[in-house]
Short mmCIF file of C-alpha atoms and ligand atoms in Angstrom, two decimals:
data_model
loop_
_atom_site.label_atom_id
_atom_site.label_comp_id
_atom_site.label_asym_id
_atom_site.label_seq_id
_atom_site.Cartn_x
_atom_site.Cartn_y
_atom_site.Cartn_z
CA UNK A 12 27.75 -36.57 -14.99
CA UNK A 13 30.87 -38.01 -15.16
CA UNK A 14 31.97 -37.78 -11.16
CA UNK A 15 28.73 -40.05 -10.21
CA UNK A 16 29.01 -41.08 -6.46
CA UNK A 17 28.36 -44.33 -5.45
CA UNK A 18 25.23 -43.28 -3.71
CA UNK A 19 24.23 -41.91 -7.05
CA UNK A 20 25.17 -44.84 -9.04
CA UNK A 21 23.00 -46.88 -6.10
CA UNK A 22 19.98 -44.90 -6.89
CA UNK A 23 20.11 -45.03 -10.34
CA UNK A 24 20.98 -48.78 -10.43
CA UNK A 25 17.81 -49.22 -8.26
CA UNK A 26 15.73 -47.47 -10.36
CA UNK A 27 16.63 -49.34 -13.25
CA UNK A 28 15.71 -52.57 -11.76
CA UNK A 29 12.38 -51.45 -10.27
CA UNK A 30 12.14 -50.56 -14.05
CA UNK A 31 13.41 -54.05 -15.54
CA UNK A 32 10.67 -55.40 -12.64
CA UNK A 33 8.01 -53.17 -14.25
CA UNK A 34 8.57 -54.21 -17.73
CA UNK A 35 8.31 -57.86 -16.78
CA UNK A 36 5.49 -57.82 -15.04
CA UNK A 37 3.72 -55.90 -18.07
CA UNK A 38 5.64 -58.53 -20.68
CA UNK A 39 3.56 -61.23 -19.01
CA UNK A 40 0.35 -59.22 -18.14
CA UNK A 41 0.07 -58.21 -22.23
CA UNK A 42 -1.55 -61.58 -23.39
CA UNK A 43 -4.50 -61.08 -20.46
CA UNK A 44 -4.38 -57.52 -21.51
CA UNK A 45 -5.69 -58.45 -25.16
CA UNK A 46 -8.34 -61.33 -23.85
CA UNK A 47 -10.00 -58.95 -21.05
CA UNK A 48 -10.07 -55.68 -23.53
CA UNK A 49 -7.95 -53.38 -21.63
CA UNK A 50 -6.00 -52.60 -24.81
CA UNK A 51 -8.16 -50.47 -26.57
CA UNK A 52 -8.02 -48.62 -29.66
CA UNK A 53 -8.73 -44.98 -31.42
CA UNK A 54 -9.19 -43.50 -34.05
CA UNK A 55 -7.14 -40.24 -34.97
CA UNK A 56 -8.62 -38.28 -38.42
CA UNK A 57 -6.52 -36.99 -40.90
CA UNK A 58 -8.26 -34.39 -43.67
CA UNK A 59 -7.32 -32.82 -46.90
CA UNK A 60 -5.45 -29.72 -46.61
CA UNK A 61 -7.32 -28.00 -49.81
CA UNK A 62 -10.95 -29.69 -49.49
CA UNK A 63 -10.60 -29.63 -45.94
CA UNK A 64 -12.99 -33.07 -46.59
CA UNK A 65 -11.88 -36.13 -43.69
CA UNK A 66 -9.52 -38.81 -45.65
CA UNK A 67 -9.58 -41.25 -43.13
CA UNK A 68 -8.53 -42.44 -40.00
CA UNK A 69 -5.06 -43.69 -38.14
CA UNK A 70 -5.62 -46.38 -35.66
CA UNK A 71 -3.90 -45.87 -32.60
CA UNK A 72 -3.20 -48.24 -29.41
CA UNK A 73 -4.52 -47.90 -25.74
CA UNK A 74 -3.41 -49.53 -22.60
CA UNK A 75 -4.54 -48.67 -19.29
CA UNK A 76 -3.18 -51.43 -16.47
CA UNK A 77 -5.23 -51.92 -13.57
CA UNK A 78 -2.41 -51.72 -11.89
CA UNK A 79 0.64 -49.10 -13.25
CA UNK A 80 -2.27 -47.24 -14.97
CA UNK A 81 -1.88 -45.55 -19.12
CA UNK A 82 1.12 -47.39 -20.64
CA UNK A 83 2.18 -45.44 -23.84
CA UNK A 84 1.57 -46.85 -27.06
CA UNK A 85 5.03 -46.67 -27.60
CA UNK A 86 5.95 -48.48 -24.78
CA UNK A 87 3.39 -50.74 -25.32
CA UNK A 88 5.04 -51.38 -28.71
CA UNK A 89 8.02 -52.14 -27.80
CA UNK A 90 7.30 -54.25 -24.80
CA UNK A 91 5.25 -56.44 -27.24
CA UNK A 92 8.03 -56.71 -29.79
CA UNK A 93 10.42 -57.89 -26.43
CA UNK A 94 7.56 -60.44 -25.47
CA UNK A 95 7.38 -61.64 -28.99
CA UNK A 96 3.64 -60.72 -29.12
CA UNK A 97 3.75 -57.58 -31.54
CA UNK A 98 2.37 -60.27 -34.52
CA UNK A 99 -0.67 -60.56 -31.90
CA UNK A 100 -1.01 -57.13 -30.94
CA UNK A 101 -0.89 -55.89 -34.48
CA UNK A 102 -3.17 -58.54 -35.96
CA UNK A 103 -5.70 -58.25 -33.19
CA UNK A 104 -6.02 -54.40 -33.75
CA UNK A 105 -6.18 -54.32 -37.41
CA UNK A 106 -8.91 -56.97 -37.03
CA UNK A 107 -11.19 -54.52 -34.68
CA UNK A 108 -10.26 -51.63 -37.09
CA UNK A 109 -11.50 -53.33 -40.59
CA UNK A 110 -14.61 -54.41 -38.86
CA UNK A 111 -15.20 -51.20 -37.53
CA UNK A 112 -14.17 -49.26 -40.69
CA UNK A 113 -16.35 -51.19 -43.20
CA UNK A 114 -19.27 -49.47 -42.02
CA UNK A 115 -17.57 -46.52 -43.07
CA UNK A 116 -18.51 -44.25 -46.23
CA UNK A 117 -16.42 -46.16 -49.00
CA UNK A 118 -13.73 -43.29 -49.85
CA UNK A 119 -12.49 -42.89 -46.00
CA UNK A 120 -8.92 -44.73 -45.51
CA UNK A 121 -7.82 -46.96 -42.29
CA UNK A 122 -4.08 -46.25 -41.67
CA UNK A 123 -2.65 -48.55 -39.10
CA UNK A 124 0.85 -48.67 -38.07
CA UNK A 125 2.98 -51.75 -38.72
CA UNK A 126 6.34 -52.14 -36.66
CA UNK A 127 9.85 -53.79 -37.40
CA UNK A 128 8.93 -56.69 -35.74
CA UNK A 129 5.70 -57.18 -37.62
CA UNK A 130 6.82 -56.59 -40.53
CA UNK A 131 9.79 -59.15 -39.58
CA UNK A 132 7.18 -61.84 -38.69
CA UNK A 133 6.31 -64.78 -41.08
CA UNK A 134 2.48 -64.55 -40.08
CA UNK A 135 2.34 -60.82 -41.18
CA UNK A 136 1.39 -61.90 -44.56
CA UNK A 137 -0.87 -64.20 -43.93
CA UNK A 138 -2.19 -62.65 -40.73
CA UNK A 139 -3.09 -59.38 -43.03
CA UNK A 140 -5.06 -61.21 -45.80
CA UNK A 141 -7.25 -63.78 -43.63
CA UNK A 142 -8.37 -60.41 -42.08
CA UNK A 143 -8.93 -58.72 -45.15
CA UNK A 144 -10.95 -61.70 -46.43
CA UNK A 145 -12.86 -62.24 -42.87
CA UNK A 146 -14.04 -58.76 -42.48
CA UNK A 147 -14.60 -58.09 -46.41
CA UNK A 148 -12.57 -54.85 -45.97
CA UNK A 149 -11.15 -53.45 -49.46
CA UNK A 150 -7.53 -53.37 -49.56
CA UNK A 151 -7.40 -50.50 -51.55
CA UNK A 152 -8.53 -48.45 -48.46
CA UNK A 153 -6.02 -49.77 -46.26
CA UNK A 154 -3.01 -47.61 -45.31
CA UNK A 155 -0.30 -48.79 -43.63
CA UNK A 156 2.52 -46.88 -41.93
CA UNK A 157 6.29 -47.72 -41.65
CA UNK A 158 8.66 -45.88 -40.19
CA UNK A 159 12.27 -46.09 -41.99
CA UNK A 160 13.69 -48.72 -38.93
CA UNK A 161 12.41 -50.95 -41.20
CA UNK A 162 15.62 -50.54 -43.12
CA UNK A 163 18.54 -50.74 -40.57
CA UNK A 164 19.19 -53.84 -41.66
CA UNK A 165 18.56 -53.88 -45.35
CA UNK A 166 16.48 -56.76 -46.17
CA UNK A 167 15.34 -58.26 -50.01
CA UNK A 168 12.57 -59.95 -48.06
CA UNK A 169 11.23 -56.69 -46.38
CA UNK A 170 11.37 -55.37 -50.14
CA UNK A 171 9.16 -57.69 -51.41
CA UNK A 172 6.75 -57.51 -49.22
CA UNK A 173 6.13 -53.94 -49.36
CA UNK A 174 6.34 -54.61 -53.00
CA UNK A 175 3.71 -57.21 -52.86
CA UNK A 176 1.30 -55.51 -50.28
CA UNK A 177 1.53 -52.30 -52.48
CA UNK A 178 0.73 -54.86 -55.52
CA UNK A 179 -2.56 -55.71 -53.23
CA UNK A 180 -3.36 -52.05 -53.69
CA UNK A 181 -2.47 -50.96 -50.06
CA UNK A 182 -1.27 -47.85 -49.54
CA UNK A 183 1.94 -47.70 -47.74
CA UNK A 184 2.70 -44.37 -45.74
CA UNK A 185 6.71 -43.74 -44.72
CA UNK A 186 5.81 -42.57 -41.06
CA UNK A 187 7.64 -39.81 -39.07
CA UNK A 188 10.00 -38.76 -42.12
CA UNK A 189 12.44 -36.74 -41.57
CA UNK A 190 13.48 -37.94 -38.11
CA UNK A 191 15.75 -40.39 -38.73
CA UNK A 192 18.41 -40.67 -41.40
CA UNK A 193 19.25 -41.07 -45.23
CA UNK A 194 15.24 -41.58 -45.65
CA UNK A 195 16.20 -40.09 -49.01
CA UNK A 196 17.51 -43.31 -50.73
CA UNK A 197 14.75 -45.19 -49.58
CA UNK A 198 11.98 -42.89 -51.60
CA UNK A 199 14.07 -43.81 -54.55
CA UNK A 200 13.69 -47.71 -54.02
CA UNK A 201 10.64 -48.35 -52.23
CA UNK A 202 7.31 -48.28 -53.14
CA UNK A 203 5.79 -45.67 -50.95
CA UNK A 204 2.51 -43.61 -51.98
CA UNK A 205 2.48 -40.69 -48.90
CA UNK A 206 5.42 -39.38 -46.70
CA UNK A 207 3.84 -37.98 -43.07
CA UNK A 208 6.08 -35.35 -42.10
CA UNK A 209 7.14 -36.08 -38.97
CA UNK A 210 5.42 -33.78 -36.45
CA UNK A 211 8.91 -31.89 -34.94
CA UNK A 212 9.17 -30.35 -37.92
CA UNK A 213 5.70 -28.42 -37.84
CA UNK A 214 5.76 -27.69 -34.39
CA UNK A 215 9.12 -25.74 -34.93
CA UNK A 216 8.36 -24.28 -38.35
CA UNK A 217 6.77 -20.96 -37.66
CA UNK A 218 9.71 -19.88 -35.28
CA UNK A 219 12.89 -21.80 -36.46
CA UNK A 220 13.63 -20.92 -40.10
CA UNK A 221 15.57 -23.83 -40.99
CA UNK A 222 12.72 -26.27 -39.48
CA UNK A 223 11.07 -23.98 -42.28
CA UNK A 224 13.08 -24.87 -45.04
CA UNK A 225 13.15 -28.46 -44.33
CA UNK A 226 9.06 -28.00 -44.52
CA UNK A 227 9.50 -26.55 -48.02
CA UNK A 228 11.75 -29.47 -49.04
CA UNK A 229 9.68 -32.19 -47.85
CA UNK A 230 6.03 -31.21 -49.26
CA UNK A 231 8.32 -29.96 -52.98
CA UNK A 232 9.87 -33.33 -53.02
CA UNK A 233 6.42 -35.18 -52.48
CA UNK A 234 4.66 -33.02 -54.73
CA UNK A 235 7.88 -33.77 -57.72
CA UNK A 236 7.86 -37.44 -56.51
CA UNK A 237 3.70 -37.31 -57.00
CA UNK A 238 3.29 -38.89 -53.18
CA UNK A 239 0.68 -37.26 -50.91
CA UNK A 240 2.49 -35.85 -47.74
CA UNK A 241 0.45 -35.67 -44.45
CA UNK A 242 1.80 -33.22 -41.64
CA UNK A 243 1.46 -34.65 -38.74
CA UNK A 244 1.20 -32.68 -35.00
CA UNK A 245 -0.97 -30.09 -36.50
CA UNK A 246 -1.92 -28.10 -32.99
CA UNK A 247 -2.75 -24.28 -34.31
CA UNK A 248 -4.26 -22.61 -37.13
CA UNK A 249 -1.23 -20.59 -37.97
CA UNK A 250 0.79 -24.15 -38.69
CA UNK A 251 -2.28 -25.67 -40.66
CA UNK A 252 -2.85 -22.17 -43.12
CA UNK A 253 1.32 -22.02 -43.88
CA UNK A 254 1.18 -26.07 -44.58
CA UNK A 255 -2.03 -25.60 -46.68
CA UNK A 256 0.07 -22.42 -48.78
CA UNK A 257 2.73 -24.95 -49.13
CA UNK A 258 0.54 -27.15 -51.08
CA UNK A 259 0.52 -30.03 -48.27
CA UNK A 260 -1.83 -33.34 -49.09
CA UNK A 261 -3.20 -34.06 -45.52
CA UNK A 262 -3.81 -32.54 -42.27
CA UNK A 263 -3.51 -34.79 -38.47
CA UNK A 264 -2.82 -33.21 -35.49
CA UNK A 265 -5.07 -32.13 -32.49
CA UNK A 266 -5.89 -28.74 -33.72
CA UNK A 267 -8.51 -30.79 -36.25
CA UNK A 268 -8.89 -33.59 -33.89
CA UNK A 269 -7.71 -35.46 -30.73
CA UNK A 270 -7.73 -39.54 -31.54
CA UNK A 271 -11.08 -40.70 -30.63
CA UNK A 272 -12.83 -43.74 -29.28
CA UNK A 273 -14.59 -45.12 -32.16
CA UNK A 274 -17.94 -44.07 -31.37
CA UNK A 275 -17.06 -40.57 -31.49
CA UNK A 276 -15.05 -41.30 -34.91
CA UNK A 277 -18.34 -42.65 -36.13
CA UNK A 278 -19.56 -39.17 -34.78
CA UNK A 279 -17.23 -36.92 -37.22
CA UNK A 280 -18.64 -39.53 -40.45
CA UNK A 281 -21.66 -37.15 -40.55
CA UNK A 282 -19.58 -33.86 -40.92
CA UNK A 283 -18.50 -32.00 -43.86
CA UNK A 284 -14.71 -30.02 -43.82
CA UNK A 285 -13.29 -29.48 -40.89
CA UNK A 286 -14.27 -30.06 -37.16
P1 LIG B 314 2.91 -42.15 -34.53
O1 LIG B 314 2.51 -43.24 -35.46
O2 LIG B 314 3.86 -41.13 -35.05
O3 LIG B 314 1.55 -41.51 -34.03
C1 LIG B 314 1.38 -40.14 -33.75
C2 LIG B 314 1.40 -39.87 -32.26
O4 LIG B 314 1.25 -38.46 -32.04
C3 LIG B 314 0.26 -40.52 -31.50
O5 LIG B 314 0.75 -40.80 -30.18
C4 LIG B 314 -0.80 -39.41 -31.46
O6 LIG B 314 -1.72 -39.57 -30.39
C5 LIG B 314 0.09 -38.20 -31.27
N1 LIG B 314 -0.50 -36.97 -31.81
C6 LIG B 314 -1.43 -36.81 -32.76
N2 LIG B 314 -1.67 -35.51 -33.01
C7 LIG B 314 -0.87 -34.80 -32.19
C8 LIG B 314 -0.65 -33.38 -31.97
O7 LIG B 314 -1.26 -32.51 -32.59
N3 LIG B 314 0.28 -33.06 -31.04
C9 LIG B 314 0.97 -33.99 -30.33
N4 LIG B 314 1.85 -33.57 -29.42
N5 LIG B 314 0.80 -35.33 -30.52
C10 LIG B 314 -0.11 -35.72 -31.43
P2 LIG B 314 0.47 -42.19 -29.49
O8 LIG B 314 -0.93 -42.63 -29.75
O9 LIG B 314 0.93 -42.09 -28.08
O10 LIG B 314 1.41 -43.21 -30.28
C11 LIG B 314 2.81 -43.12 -30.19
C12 LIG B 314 3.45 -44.06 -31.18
O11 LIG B 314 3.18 -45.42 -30.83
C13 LIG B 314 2.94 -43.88 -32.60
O12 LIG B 314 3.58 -42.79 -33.21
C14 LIG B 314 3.30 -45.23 -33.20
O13 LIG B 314 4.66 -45.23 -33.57
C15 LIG B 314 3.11 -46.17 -32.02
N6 LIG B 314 1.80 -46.82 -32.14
C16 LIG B 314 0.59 -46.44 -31.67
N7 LIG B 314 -0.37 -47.34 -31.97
C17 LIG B 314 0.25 -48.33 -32.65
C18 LIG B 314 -0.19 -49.58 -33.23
O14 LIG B 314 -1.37 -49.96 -33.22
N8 LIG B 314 0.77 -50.35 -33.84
C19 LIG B 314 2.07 -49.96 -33.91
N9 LIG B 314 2.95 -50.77 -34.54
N10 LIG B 314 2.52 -48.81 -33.39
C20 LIG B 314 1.62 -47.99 -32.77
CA1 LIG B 315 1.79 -43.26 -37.47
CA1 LIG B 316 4.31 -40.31 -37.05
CA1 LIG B 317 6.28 -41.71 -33.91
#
């Protein structure tokens, strides 16, 4: 409101620095985090809409503080890109997640998420092929997701790598599209092979018409544009049979399957269609 009283302002003011507090006291407890394992990962599966076979998996973060308990993963992102640690972060779980996934039948994916500030880094490149090479994980089966932040500041250098990693044969997935802005221009310049459709838009679909239409648009323009599109957020049958009429690539969401510690993953390996 715009008539806050002081008290008000007080409160608020105090709850922001208790806040500030909390984030530096996780900013310095994230490099113990990653030594003593708290940070932990899983493993969310995506399947084909028409086969209905599993495609592969997206890695996801876990923190749980001893302390201020389950930090978000997007919390925990950004908290590592304000420590300067994201380059860590990212490098340590895409590590874990090659050496897990190369055990894996040889047609499942690994999609991991890559942020601004990753992508940003100078060890990113470097970083992503001594892994590659260390755990003898194929490139070709490596996803990775970017969201279209990676563009508010347009770079030639951000170009190039994507161009180079896609060169690599890595598959690079434009993450939560649709959410942002002007993500149009970018399918015309950048190398992307799938578009996830941001999970809003499903969840609204079936009762807001123009969610709907936006639906229709998204999975006609990937299908014209031959990239896969992956609906994300998938929680009830009735979402996952209109996306399937729609001719929609890929399924996620927690009506197929919550994201799983990796021994349960390993679990849903032996499974044909659907869980
Ligand atoms: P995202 O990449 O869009 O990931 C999808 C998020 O939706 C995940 O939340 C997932 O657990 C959740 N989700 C999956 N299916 C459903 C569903 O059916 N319904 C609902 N309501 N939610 C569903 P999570 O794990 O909390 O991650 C949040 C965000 O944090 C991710 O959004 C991603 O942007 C970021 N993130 C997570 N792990 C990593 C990571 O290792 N690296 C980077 N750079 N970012 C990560
Ligand atoms: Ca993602
Ligand atoms: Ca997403
Ligand atoms: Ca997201």
């Amino acid at each position: 409101s715009k008539h806050v009283g002081g008290h008000t302002y007080h409160f608020y003011d105090a709850q922001l620095r208790t806040l500030a507090k909390r984030n530096r006291g996780l900013i310095r407890a994230l490099p113990h985090a990653l030594e003593s394992g708290q940070i932990k990962i899983v493993y969310q599966p995506f399947f084909n809409a028409q086969s209905q076979k599993l495609c592969g998996f997206e890695v996801l973060v876990r923190w749980t503080h001893p302390e201020y308990g389950r930090i978000p993963a997007d919390r925990l992102i950004r908290l590592a890109e304000e420590a300067g640690s994201i380059q860590e972060l990212g490098s340590y779980v895409t590590e874990q997640a090659c050496l897990l996934a190369r055990e894996w039948p040889s047609d499942l994916l690994l999609s991991v998420n890559v942020s601004v500030g990753q992508l940003e880094s100078k060890a990113f490149l470097p970083d992503l092929t001594r892994i590659l090479q260390d755990t003898g994980f194929p490139a070709s089966r490596l996803q990775i997701e970017v969201t279209e932040s990676i563009f508010m500041e347009p770079d030639a250098s951000t170009f190039t790598l994507l161009h180079s990693l896609r060169s690599q044969g890595i598959i690079i997935a434009l993450d939560d599209f649709g959410k942002g802005f002007s993500s149009l221009g970018y399918l015309r310049f950048f190398p992307f092979s799938k578009i996830k459709l941001d999970a809003l838009f499903v969840r609204d679909m079936l009762r807001e018409p123009r969610a709907a239409s936006i639906v229709r648009a998204v999975i006609e323009l990937a299908i014209d544009l031959g990239v896969a599109v992956t609906a994300e957020g998938v929680e009830t049958q009735e979402q996952l049979s209109y996306l399937t009429s729609l001719g929609c690539t890929e399924i996620q969401g927690y009506l197929l399957s919550h994201p799983l510690p990796p021994l349960e993953a390993m679990a849903l390996l032996t499974r044909d269609g659907f869980p």
